[in-house]
PDB file of C-alpha atoms in Angstrom:
ATOM      1  CA  MET A   1     203.022 -11.626 -21.344  1.00 43.00           C
ATOM      2  CA  ARG A   2     199.578 -12.355 -18.122  1.00 44.00           C
ATOM      3  CA  ALA A   3     200.015 -15.198 -18.322  1.00 45.00           C
ATOM      4  CA  THR A   4     203.845 -15.433 -18.545  1.00 44.00           C
ATOM      5  CA  ALA A   5     204.537 -13.780 -15.518  1.00 43.00           C
ATOM      6  CA  ILE A   6     201.726 -15.831 -13.829  1.00 42.00           C
ATOM      7  CA  GLY A   7     203.366 -19.054 -14.560  1.00 46.00           C
ATOM      8  CA  LEU A   8     206.838 -18.586 -14.058  1.00 42.00           C
ATOM      9  CA  PHE A   9     205.709 -16.759 -10.674  1.00 40.00           C
ATOM     10  CA  CYS A  10     203.519 -20.586 -10.143  1.00 45.00           C
ATOM     11  CA  LEU A  11     206.931 -22.074 -11.474  1.00 42.00           C
ATOM     12  CA  THR A  12     208.940 -19.450  -8.585  1.00 41.00           C
ATOM     13  CA  LEU A  13     207.547 -20.951  -5.446  1.00 41.00           C
ATOM     14  CA  SER A  14     207.304 -24.759  -5.900  1.00 42.00           C
ATOM     15  CA  ALA A  15     210.856 -24.510  -6.235  1.00 43.00           C
ATOM     16  CA  GLY A  16     211.792 -22.132  -4.082  1.00 43.00           C
ATOM     17  CA  ALA A  17     209.755 -23.793  -0.987  1.00 40.00           C
ATOM     18  CA  ALA A  18     211.555 -27.353  -2.342  1.00 40.00           C
ATOM     19  CA  PHE A  19     214.541 -24.996  -2.130  1.00 41.00           C
ATOM     20  CA  ALA A  20     213.894 -24.160   1.688  1.00 42.00           C
ATOM     21  CA  VAL A  21     215.634 -27.578   3.210  1.00 41.00           C
ATOM     22  CA  ASP A  22     216.670 -27.731   7.342  1.00 44.00           C
ATOM     23  CA  ASP A  23     219.248 -29.552   7.573  1.00 47.00           C
ATOM     24  CA  GLY A  24     219.741 -30.141  11.388  1.00 49.00           C
ATOM     25  CA  GLY A  25     219.138 -27.432  12.432  1.00 48.00           C
ATOM     26  CA  ALA A  26     220.419 -24.546  10.312  1.00 47.00           C
ATOM     27  CA  PRO A  27     218.683 -21.600   9.080  1.00 49.00           C
ATOM     28  CA  ALA A  28     216.767 -22.700   6.179  1.00 54.00           C
ATOM     29  CA  LYS A  29     216.920 -20.427   3.056  1.00 58.00           C
ATOM     30  CA  PRO A  30     214.324 -18.284   1.793  1.00 58.00           C
ATOM     31  CA  THR A  31     210.833 -20.423   0.617  1.00 71.00           C
ATOM     32  CA  VAL A  32     210.308 -17.172  -1.858  1.00 82.00           C
ATOM     33  CA  PRO A  33     212.858 -16.331  -4.104  1.00 89.00           C
ATOM     34  CA  ASN A  34     213.891 -13.444  -6.255  1.00 92.00           C
ATOM     35  CA  ILE A  35     211.101 -11.916  -7.683  1.00 95.00           C
ATOM     36  CA  TYR A  36     211.669  -8.105  -9.260  1.00 97.00           C
ATOM     37  CA  LEU A  37     211.666  -6.255 -12.319  1.00 95.00           C
ATOM     38  CA  ASP A  38     215.014  -6.449 -13.692  1.00 94.00           C
ATOM     39  CA  LEU A  39     214.542  -2.576 -15.637  1.00 94.00           C
ATOM     40  CA  ARG A  40     217.033  -1.702 -17.688  1.00 94.00           C
ATOM     41  CA  THR A  41     217.486   2.484 -20.605  1.00 94.00           C
ATOM     42  CA  THR A  42     219.384   1.976 -22.650  1.00 91.00           C
ATOM     43  CA  TYR A  43     220.088   4.850 -25.388  1.00 92.00           C
ATOM     44  CA  ALA A  44     221.891   3.761 -28.096  1.00 89.00           C
ATOM     45  CA  THR A  45     224.364   5.041 -31.497  1.00 89.00           C
ATOM     46  CA  ILE A  46     223.637   3.167 -34.415  1.00 85.00           C
ATOM     47  CA  PRO A  47     226.195   3.972 -38.034  1.00 86.00           C
ATOM     48  CA  ALA A  48     224.760   3.856 -40.855  1.00 82.00           C
ATOM     49  CA  GLY A  49     224.752   0.914 -42.518  1.00 79.00           C
ATOM     50  CA  THR A  50     224.353  -1.642 -39.601  1.00 80.00           C
ATOM     51  CA  LEU A  51     221.550  -3.120 -36.841  1.00 77.00           C
ATOM     52  CA  GLY A  52     221.398  -2.653 -32.892  1.00 75.00           C
ATOM     53  CA  LEU A  53     224.856  -5.459 -31.860  1.00 81.00           C
ATOM     54  CA  GLY A  54     226.430  -6.331 -29.484  1.00 84.00           C
ATOM     55  CA  PHE A  55     226.211  -7.704 -26.027  1.00 86.00           C
ATOM     56  CA  GLY A  56     223.255  -8.741 -25.198  1.00 77.00           C
ATOM     57  CA  ASN A  57     220.912  -5.901 -27.023  1.00 68.00           C
ATOM     58  CA  THR A  58     217.498  -8.480 -28.377  1.00 61.00           C
ATOM     59  CA  SER A  59     215.226  -6.438 -27.521  1.00 59.00           C
ATOM     60  CA  LEU A  60     216.932  -3.244 -29.049  1.00 60.00           C
ATOM     61  CA  SER A  61     218.377  -5.759 -32.235  1.00 61.00           C
ATOM     62  CA  ALA A  62     214.859  -6.895 -32.834  1.00 57.00           C
ATOM     63  CA  ALA A  63     213.577  -3.263 -33.169  1.00 56.00           C
ATOM     64  CA  PHE A  64     215.747  -2.463 -35.123  1.00 58.00           C
ATOM     65  CA  GLU A  65     215.612  -5.314 -37.584  1.00 56.00           C
ATOM     66  CA  ALA A  66     211.344  -5.124 -37.636  1.00 54.00           C
ATOM     67  CA  LEU A  67     212.595  -1.695 -39.195  1.00 56.00           C
ATOM     68  CA  THR A  68     214.434  -2.729 -41.479  1.00 53.00           C
ATOM     69  CA  ALA A  69     212.606  -5.488 -42.746  1.00 47.00           C
ATOM     70  CA  ARG A  70     209.719  -3.605 -43.099  1.00 50.00           C
ATOM     71  CA  ARG A  71     211.320  -0.243 -44.193  1.00 49.00           C
ATOM     72  CA  GLY A  72     214.393  -1.870 -46.142  1.00 45.00           C
ATOM     73  CA  ALA A  73     212.277  -1.479 -49.546  1.00 45.00           C
ATOM     74  CA  THR A  74     211.513   2.189 -49.345  1.00 50.00           C
ATOM     75  CA  LEU A  75     215.214   3.231 -48.322  1.00 55.00           C
ATOM     76  CA  PRO A  76     217.161   3.683 -51.830  1.00 55.00           C
ATOM     77  CA  GLY A  77     220.540   4.250 -50.440  1.00 60.00           C
ATOM     78  CA  GLY A  78     221.032   1.812 -47.687  1.00 65.00           C
ATOM     79  CA  LEU A  79     219.947   1.894 -43.514  1.00 73.00           C
ATOM     80  CA  PRO A  80     220.760   5.456 -41.993  1.00 78.00           C
ATOM     81  CA  ALA A  81     222.477   6.362 -39.123  1.00 82.00           C
ATOM     82  CA  ALA A  82     220.388   5.989 -36.384  1.00 83.00           C
ATOM     83  CA  LYS A  83     219.105   7.046 -33.553  1.00 87.00           C
ATOM     84  CA  SER A  84     217.474   4.816 -30.045  1.00 87.00           C
ATOM     85  CA  ILE A  85     215.496   4.530 -26.474  1.00 89.00           C
ATOM     86  CA  ALA A  86     214.120   1.166 -25.633  1.00 89.00           C
ATOM     87  CA  ILE A  87     212.777  -0.155 -22.456  1.00 91.00           C
ATOM     88  CA  ASP A  88     213.104  -3.038 -21.098  1.00 92.00           C
ATOM     89  CA  LEU A  89     211.307  -4.218 -18.637  1.00 93.00           C
ATOM     90  CA  PRO A  90     211.803  -8.748 -18.341  1.00 94.00           C
ATOM     91  CA  LEU A  91     210.192 -10.117 -14.573  1.00 96.00           C
ATOM     92  CA  THR A  92     212.894 -11.853 -12.967  1.00 96.00           C
ATOM     93  CA  VAL A  93     212.731 -14.743 -10.903  1.00 96.00           C
ATOM     94  CA  ASP A  94     215.522 -16.256  -9.287  1.00 93.00           C
ATOM     95  CA  VAL A  95     214.778 -19.226  -8.795  1.00 92.00           C
ATOM     96  CA  SER A  96     217.804 -20.424  -6.832  1.00 89.00           C
ATOM     97  CA  ASP A  97     221.549 -19.528  -7.021  1.00 87.00           C
ATOM     98  CA  ARG A  98     222.099 -21.087  -9.877  1.00 93.00           C
ATOM     99  CA  VAL A  99     218.600 -20.876 -11.758  1.00 95.00           C
ATOM    100  CA  SER A 100     216.988 -17.098 -12.766  1.00 96.00           C
ATOM    101  CA  LEU A 101     213.558 -16.726 -14.942  1.00 96.00           C
ATOM    102  CA  TYR A 102     212.749 -13.504 -17.338  1.00 96.00           C
ATOM    103  CA  GLY A 103     210.296 -12.869 -19.842  1.00 95.00           C
ATOM    104  CA  GLY A 104     208.566  -8.863 -19.831  1.00 94.00           C
ATOM    105  CA  ILE A 105     208.021  -6.622 -22.587  1.00 92.00           C
ATOM    106  CA  SER A 106     210.788  -4.452 -23.888  1.00 90.00           C
ATOM    107  CA  GLY A 107     209.414  -0.624 -25.685  1.00 88.00           C
ATOM    108  CA  SER A 108     211.784   1.371 -28.040  1.00 86.00           C
ATOM    109  CA  THR A 109     211.799   5.013 -30.322  1.00 86.00           C
ATOM    110  CA  THR A 110     214.212   5.372 -32.722  1.00 84.00           C
ATOM    111  CA  ASP A 111     214.981   9.006 -35.104  1.00 85.00           C
ATOM    112  CA  ILE A 112     215.946   7.746 -38.500  1.00 79.00           C
ATOM    113  CA  GLY A 113     217.170  11.982 -39.296  1.00 78.00           C
ATOM    114  CA  SER A 114     213.248  12.703 -39.023  1.00 79.00           C
ATOM    115  CA  GLY A 115     211.850  12.939 -36.294  1.00 85.00           C
ATOM    116  CA  TRP A 116     212.136  10.645 -32.414  1.00 87.00           C
ATOM    117  CA  SER A 117     208.654   8.330 -33.276  1.00 83.00           C
ATOM    118  CA  THR A 118     206.437   7.074 -31.516  1.00 86.00           C
ATOM    119  CA  PHE A 119     208.168   4.932 -28.134  1.00 87.00           C
ATOM    120  CA  ASP A 120     205.586   1.378 -28.872  1.00 85.00           C
ATOM    121  CA  ILE A 121     206.104  -1.894 -27.131  1.00 88.00           C
ATOM    122  CA  THR A 122     208.154  -4.186 -30.304  1.00 86.00           C
ATOM    123  CA  SER A 123     209.715  -7.193 -28.340  1.00 88.00           C
ATOM    124  CA  TRP A 124     208.716  -9.132 -25.946  1.00 92.00           C
ATOM    125  CA  ASN A 125     210.751 -11.939 -24.921  1.00 92.00           C
ATOM    126  CA  ILE A 126     211.609 -14.656 -21.957  1.00 95.00           C
ATOM    127  CA  GLY A 127     214.704 -15.928 -21.372  1.00 95.00           C
ATOM    128  CA  VAL A 128     217.315 -18.962 -18.418  1.00 97.00           C
ATOM    129  CA  GLN A 129     220.387 -18.318 -17.493  1.00 97.00           C
ATOM    130  CA  ALA A 130     221.357 -21.051 -15.127  1.00 97.00           C
ATOM    131  CA  ASP A 131     225.011 -21.761 -12.987  1.00 97.00           C
ATOM    132  CA  LEU A 132     226.095 -24.542 -15.398  1.00 97.00           C
ATOM    133  CA  TYR A 133     228.776 -25.971 -13.499  1.00 97.00           C
ATOM    134  CA  GLN A 134     230.045 -22.790  -9.474  1.00 95.00           C
ATOM    135  CA  GLN A 135     233.303 -22.992  -9.365  1.00 96.00           C
ATOM    136  CA  ASN A 136     233.675 -22.871  -5.374  1.00 92.00           C
ATOM    137  CA  GLY A 137     236.870 -22.239  -4.533  1.00 88.00           C
ATOM    138  CA  GLY A 138     237.611 -25.198  -7.123  1.00 92.00           C
ATOM    139  CA  LYS A 139     240.174 -25.009 -10.091  1.00 93.00           C
ATOM    140  CA  ILE A 140     237.167 -25.689 -13.470  1.00 96.00           C
ATOM    141  CA  PRO A 141     235.795 -22.012 -13.396  1.00 97.00           C
ATOM    142  CA  THR A 142     231.877 -21.163 -12.949  1.00 97.00           C
ATOM    143  CA  ILE A 143     230.054 -22.170 -16.305  1.00 98.00           C
ATOM    144  CA  THR A 144     227.238 -20.160 -16.856  1.00 98.00           C
ATOM    145  CA  LEU A 145     224.843 -20.207 -19.410  1.00 97.00           C
ATOM    146  CA  GLN A 146     222.493 -17.670 -20.884  1.00 96.00           C
ATOM    147  CA  SER A 147     219.704 -17.726 -23.563  1.00 96.00           C
ATOM    148  CA  THR A 148     216.692 -15.603 -24.257  1.00 94.00           C
ATOM    149  CA  LEU A 149     214.207 -15.884 -27.067  1.00 93.00           C
ATOM    150  CA  THR A 150     213.470 -12.562 -28.296  1.00 91.00           C
ATOM    151  CA  GLN A 151     209.460 -11.550 -31.098  1.00 89.00           C
ATOM    152  CA  SER A 152     209.239  -7.989 -32.546  1.00 85.00           C
ATOM    153  CA  VAL A 153     205.749  -7.142 -32.996  1.00 83.00           C
ATOM    154  CA  PRO A 154     203.185  -6.365 -33.790  1.00 76.00           C
ATOM    155  CA  THR A 155     202.773  -9.818 -35.103  1.00 70.00           C
ATOM    156  CA  GLU A 156     202.989  -9.062 -39.243  1.00 70.00           C
ATOM    157  CA  GLN A 157     204.753  -9.232 -42.821  1.00 70.00           C
ATOM    158  CA  GLY A 158     209.040  -8.466 -41.716  1.00 70.00           C
ATOM    159  CA  MET A 159     208.130  -9.401 -38.019  1.00 79.00           C
ATOM    160  CA  THR A 160     212.220 -10.579 -36.018  1.00 83.00           C
ATOM    161  CA  THR A 161     212.385 -14.377 -33.774  1.00 88.00           C
ATOM    162  CA  THR A 162     216.042 -12.999 -32.109  1.00 89.00           C
ATOM    163  CA  PHE A 163     217.612 -16.671 -30.723  1.00 93.00           C
ATOM    164  CA  ASN A 164     220.171 -15.441 -28.178  1.00 93.00           C
ATOM    165  CA  SER A 165     222.415 -17.810 -25.779  1.00 95.00           C
ATOM    166  CA  ILE A 166     225.637 -17.146 -24.192  1.00 96.00           C
ATOM    167  CA  LEU A 167     228.053 -18.914 -22.513  1.00 98.00           C
ATOM    168  CA  GLU A 168     230.744 -17.589 -20.368  1.00 98.00           C
ATOM    169  CA  PHE A 169     233.483 -18.528 -18.248  1.00 98.00           C
ATOM    170  CA  ASP A 170     234.455 -17.130 -15.030  1.00 98.00           C
ATOM    171  CA  TYR A 171     237.832 -17.709 -13.105  1.00 98.00           C
ATOM    172  CA  ALA A 172     237.127 -16.496  -9.748  1.00 97.00           C
ATOM    173  CA  LEU A 173     240.871 -15.540  -8.035  1.00 96.00           C
ATOM    174  CA  ASP A 174     239.855 -15.324  -4.154  1.00 93.00           C
ATOM    175  CA  GLU A 175     237.657 -17.408  -2.143  1.00 90.00           C
ATOM    176  CA  ASP A 176     234.695 -14.369  -2.095  1.00 90.00           C
ATOM    177  CA  GLU A 177     234.469 -14.140  -5.674  1.00 92.00           C
ATOM    178  CA  THR A 178     235.057  -9.993  -5.875  1.00 95.00           C
ATOM    179  CA  ARG A 179     237.745 -10.935  -8.297  1.00 97.00           C
ATOM    180  CA  GLY A 180     237.923 -12.753 -11.821  1.00 97.00           C
ATOM    181  CA  TRP A 181     238.421 -13.443 -14.550  1.00 98.00           C
ATOM    182  CA  LEU A 182     236.183 -14.010 -17.819  1.00 98.00           C
ATOM    183  CA  ALA A 183     236.160 -15.092 -20.950  1.00 98.00           C
ATOM    184  CA  GLY A 184     233.247 -15.895 -23.450  1.00 97.00           C
ATOM    185  CA  VAL A 185     231.300 -16.675 -26.335  1.00 97.00           C
ATOM    186  CA  GLN A 186     228.007 -15.305 -27.608  1.00 96.00           C
ATOM    187  CA  TYR A 187     226.144 -16.196 -31.161  1.00 95.00           C
ATOM    188  CA  THR A 188     222.732 -14.037 -32.031  1.00 92.00           C
ATOM    189  CA  TYR A 189     220.869 -15.982 -34.317  1.00 92.00           C
ATOM    190  CA  THR A 190     217.776 -14.793 -36.419  1.00 88.00           C
ATOM    191  CA  ASP A 191     215.076 -15.047 -37.946  1.00 87.00           C
ATOM    192  CA  ILE A 192     212.327 -12.663 -40.102  1.00 83.00           C
ATOM    193  CA  ALA A 193     209.008 -14.038 -41.713  1.00 80.00           C
ATOM    194  CA  SER A 194     209.792 -12.209 -45.133  1.00 77.00           C
ATOM    195  CA  GLN A 195     210.870 -15.187 -48.297  1.00 78.00           C
ATOM    196  CA  LEU A 196     212.613 -11.397 -48.633  1.00 76.00           C
ATOM    197  CA  ALA A 197     215.281 -10.151 -46.419  1.00 77.00           C
ATOM    198  CA  SER A 198     216.630 -12.395 -44.406  1.00 83.00           C
ATOM    199  CA  ILE A 199     220.120 -11.210 -41.000  1.00 85.00           C
ATOM    200  CA  LYS A 200     223.201 -13.437 -41.152  1.00 90.00           C
ATOM    201  CA  PRO A 201     223.933 -15.220 -37.604  1.00 92.00           C
ATOM    202  CA  ASN A 202     225.949 -13.251 -35.053  1.00 92.00           C
ATOM    203  CA  THR A 203     229.173 -13.766 -32.847  1.00 95.00           C
ATOM    204  CA  ILE A 204     230.690 -11.888 -30.273  1.00 96.00           C
ATOM    205  CA  LEU A 205     233.874 -13.839 -28.911  1.00 98.00           C
ATOM    206  CA  TYR A 206     234.971 -11.175 -25.605  1.00 98.00           C
ATOM    207  CA  ALA A 207     237.385 -11.439 -22.673  1.00 98.00           C
ATOM    208  CA  GLY A 208     237.721  -9.937 -19.604  1.00 98.00           C
ATOM    209  CA  GLY A 209     237.606  -9.947 -16.131  1.00 98.00           C
ATOM    210  CA  TYR A 210     236.299  -7.877 -12.950  1.00 98.00           C
ATOM    211  CA  TYR A 211     236.527  -6.572  -9.199  1.00 98.00           C
ATOM    212  CA  GLN A 212     234.145  -5.575  -6.300  1.00 97.00           C
ATOM    213  CA  TRP A 213     235.671  -3.146  -3.836  1.00 97.00           C
ATOM    214  CA  PRO A 214     234.858  -3.579  -0.404  1.00 95.00           C
ATOM    215  CA  SER A 215     232.462  -0.766  -0.516  1.00 96.00           C
ATOM    216  CA  ASN A 216     230.352  -3.421  -2.891  1.00 96.00           C
ATOM    217  CA  TRP A 217     230.623  -1.192  -6.392  1.00 97.00           C
ATOM    218  CA  LYS A 218     231.486  -4.148  -8.809  1.00 98.00           C
ATOM    219  CA  PHE A 219     233.529  -2.792 -11.934  1.00 98.00           C
ATOM    220  CA  THR A 220     233.279  -5.485 -15.033  1.00 98.00           C
ATOM    221  CA  GLY A 221     235.076  -5.234 -18.014  1.00 98.00           C
ATOM    222  CA  ARG A 222     234.415  -7.397 -21.424  1.00 98.00           C
ATOM    223  CA  LEU A 223     236.579  -7.021 -24.443  1.00 98.00           C
ATOM    224  CA  GLY A 224     236.305  -9.067 -27.751  1.00 97.00           C
ATOM    225  CA  VAL A 225     236.134  -9.116 -31.502  1.00 97.00           C
ATOM    226  CA  GLN A 226     232.429  -9.637 -32.934  1.00 95.00           C
ATOM    227  CA  SER A 227     231.855 -10.825 -36.534  1.00 95.00           C
ATOM    228  CA  PHE A 228     227.915  -9.982 -37.878  1.00 91.00           C
ATOM    229  CA  GLY A 229     227.632 -11.598 -41.758  1.00 90.00           C
ATOM    230  CA  GLY A 230     224.943  -8.827 -42.578  1.00 86.00           C
ATOM    231  CA  ALA A 231     221.544  -8.187 -44.086  1.00 82.00           C
ATOM    232  CA  GLN A 232     219.861  -8.441 -47.615  1.00 81.00           C
ATOM    233  CA  ILE A 233     216.577  -7.462 -48.567  1.00 75.00           C
ATOM    234  CA  ALA A 234     214.638  -8.514 -51.537  1.00 71.00           C
ATOM    235  CA  GLY A 235     218.986  -8.971 -53.175  1.00 75.00           C
ATOM    236  CA  ARG A 236     220.351  -6.169 -52.159  1.00 79.00           C
ATOM    237  CA  THR A 237     222.628  -5.042 -49.450  1.00 79.00           C
ATOM    238  CA  LEU A 238     221.482  -3.280 -46.373  1.00 76.00           C
ATOM    239  CA  ALA A 239     224.248  -4.134 -43.525  1.00 80.00           C
ATOM    240  CA  GLU A 240     227.120  -5.353 -44.867  1.00 86.00           C
ATOM    241  CA  SER A 241     229.175  -8.292 -42.884  1.00 91.00           C
ATOM    242  CA  PHE A 242     232.486  -6.818 -40.852  1.00 92.00           C
ATOM    243  CA  THR A 243     234.278  -8.657 -38.007  1.00 95.00           C
ATOM    244  CA  GLN A 244     235.273  -5.582 -35.701  1.00 95.00           C
ATOM    245  CA  PRO A 245     235.688  -5.587 -31.477  1.00 97.00           C
ATOM    246  CA  ILE A 246     233.476  -4.275 -29.870  1.00 96.00           C
ATOM    247  CA  LEU A 247     234.275  -3.302 -25.143  1.00 97.00           C
ATOM    248  CA  ARG A 248     231.749  -3.317 -22.932  1.00 96.00           C
ATOM    249  CA  LEU A 249     232.571  -1.507 -19.514  1.00 97.00           C
ATOM    250  CA  ASP A 250     229.784  -2.895 -16.644  1.00 97.00           C
ATOM    251  CA  LEU A 251     229.801  -0.532 -12.790  1.00 98.00           C
ATOM    252  CA  ASP A 252     227.086  -2.665 -10.483  1.00 98.00           C
ATOM    253  CA  ARG A 253     225.893  -0.652  -7.386  1.00 97.00           C
ATOM    254  CA  MET A 254     225.732  -4.738  -4.968  1.00 96.00           C
ATOM    255  CA  ASP A 255     224.196  -5.559  -1.572  1.00 94.00           C
ATOM    256  CA  ASP A 256     226.235  -7.967   1.357  1.00 91.00           C
ATOM    257  CA  ASN A 257     223.703 -10.523  -0.565  1.00 90.00           C
ATOM    258  CA  ASP A 258     225.521 -10.551  -4.571  1.00 90.00           C
ATOM    259  CA  ASN A 259     222.360  -8.502  -5.658  1.00 93.00           C
ATOM    260  CA  ARG A 260     222.557  -5.662  -8.166  1.00 95.00           C
ATOM    261  CA  LEU A 261     220.755  -1.988  -6.475  1.00 96.00           C
ATOM    262  CA  PHE A 262     221.612  -0.103  -9.381  1.00 95.00           C
ATOM    263  CA  GLY A 263     224.232  -0.286 -12.438  1.00 97.00           C
ATOM    264  CA  ILE A 264     224.867   0.907 -15.331  1.00 97.00           C
ATOM    265  CA  THR A 265     226.040  -0.360 -19.019  1.00 96.00           C
ATOM    266  CA  ALA A 266     228.355   1.407 -21.047  1.00 96.00           C
ATOM    267  CA  GLN A 267     229.676   0.520 -25.082  1.00 95.00           C
ATOM    268  CA  ILE A 268     231.727   0.773 -27.560  1.00 95.00           C
ATOM    269  CA  ALA A 269     230.997  -1.811 -30.534  1.00 93.00           C
ATOM    270  CA  TRP A 270     232.567  -0.469 -34.164  1.00 93.00           C
ATOM    271  CA  ALA A 271     230.515  -1.651 -37.631  1.00 87.00           C
ATOM    272  CA  PRO A 272     232.455  -0.425 -38.643  1.00 89.00           C
ATOM    273  CA  LYS A 273     232.380   2.988 -37.680  1.00 90.00           C
ATOM    274  CA  PRO A 274     231.765   2.864 -34.069  1.00 93.00           C
ATOM    275  CA  SER A 275     227.991   2.501 -32.266  1.00 90.00           C
ATOM    276  CA  TYR A 276     227.435   3.637 -29.277  1.00 92.00           C
ATOM    277  CA  GLN A 277     224.826   2.964 -26.056  1.00 92.00           C
ATOM    278  CA  VAL A 278     224.088   3.739 -22.059  1.00 94.00           C
ATOM    279  CA  THR A 279     222.183   1.150 -20.244  1.00 94.00           C
ATOM    280  CA  LEU A 280     221.115   2.474 -16.886  1.00 96.00           C
ATOM    281  CA  ARG A 281     219.975  -0.664 -14.912  1.00 95.00           C
ATOM    282  CA  THR A 282     217.090   0.200 -11.907  1.00 96.00           C
ATOM    283  CA  PRO A 283     215.630  -3.626 -10.504  1.00 96.00           C
ATOM    284  CA  LEU A 284     212.518  -3.019  -8.579  1.00 96.00           C
ATOM    285  CA  TYR A 285     212.623  -5.913  -6.485  1.00 96.00           C
ATOM    286  CA  ALA A 286     208.689  -7.428  -5.323  1.00 95.00           C
ATOM    287  CA  VAL A 287     211.005  -9.533  -3.109  1.00 93.00           C
ATOM    288  CA  ARG A 288     214.536  -9.465  -1.737  1.00 92.00           C
ATOM    289  CA  ASN A 289     216.544 -11.970   0.212  1.00 87.00           C
TER     290      ASN A 289
END
């Protein structure tokens, strides 16, 4: 993780310098990009017989998927209902207004009916978010791709490697991009280091919209359909496949340059019973432009 953080930092310093161009007296862009810990604290309830699925839950799902692979054989009644608290600490660098790089660690504690487990580091992740196209007042929406690789720890039999990709289309309805429509797809693939266990892919198709007030509070809503292929261990089904609705609501406090200062997310995923999740997002900035 130290090597990853140093590599990201060095990369962004060189990239930031490349973007600082003086065009005929106009103010030069900042030579150092935004650098911050995108601290996220998540509380989730997970119904029996399923995993920690939903929008972008790679750290939470990695922890619970690893638990499935390691303990599944000792759970004759299948996966029990669970509660989980997860903390994500990705070091995030906004290389430009179009590209962000991130990488860090996540920890979690889980209660499956016998009390809360010890809080441990349960996964690490690296990823990139990039605007493949920006609307800039045109008719074609902004197209954003976000890809995250997450691996559970420790590295042992039953560890999971998760690849999560989100392709989103953002059509702004005004020049300042304070209101608009969203549509997208999220695809999650998980590989388990075990010949006895397997987790099928999870796909979410969604649509929504957003509105940002002059006070810089921003509300975003997404409603979609989640389809999960199920999970098995030793030929026995631990989590059934399903296709069910999912709802996510975000409230963010932004600054005048659209940097997030605070955010809260509420999610309900029917899996097929309701799974509830609340996330607090409190970025810790080292550099904020």
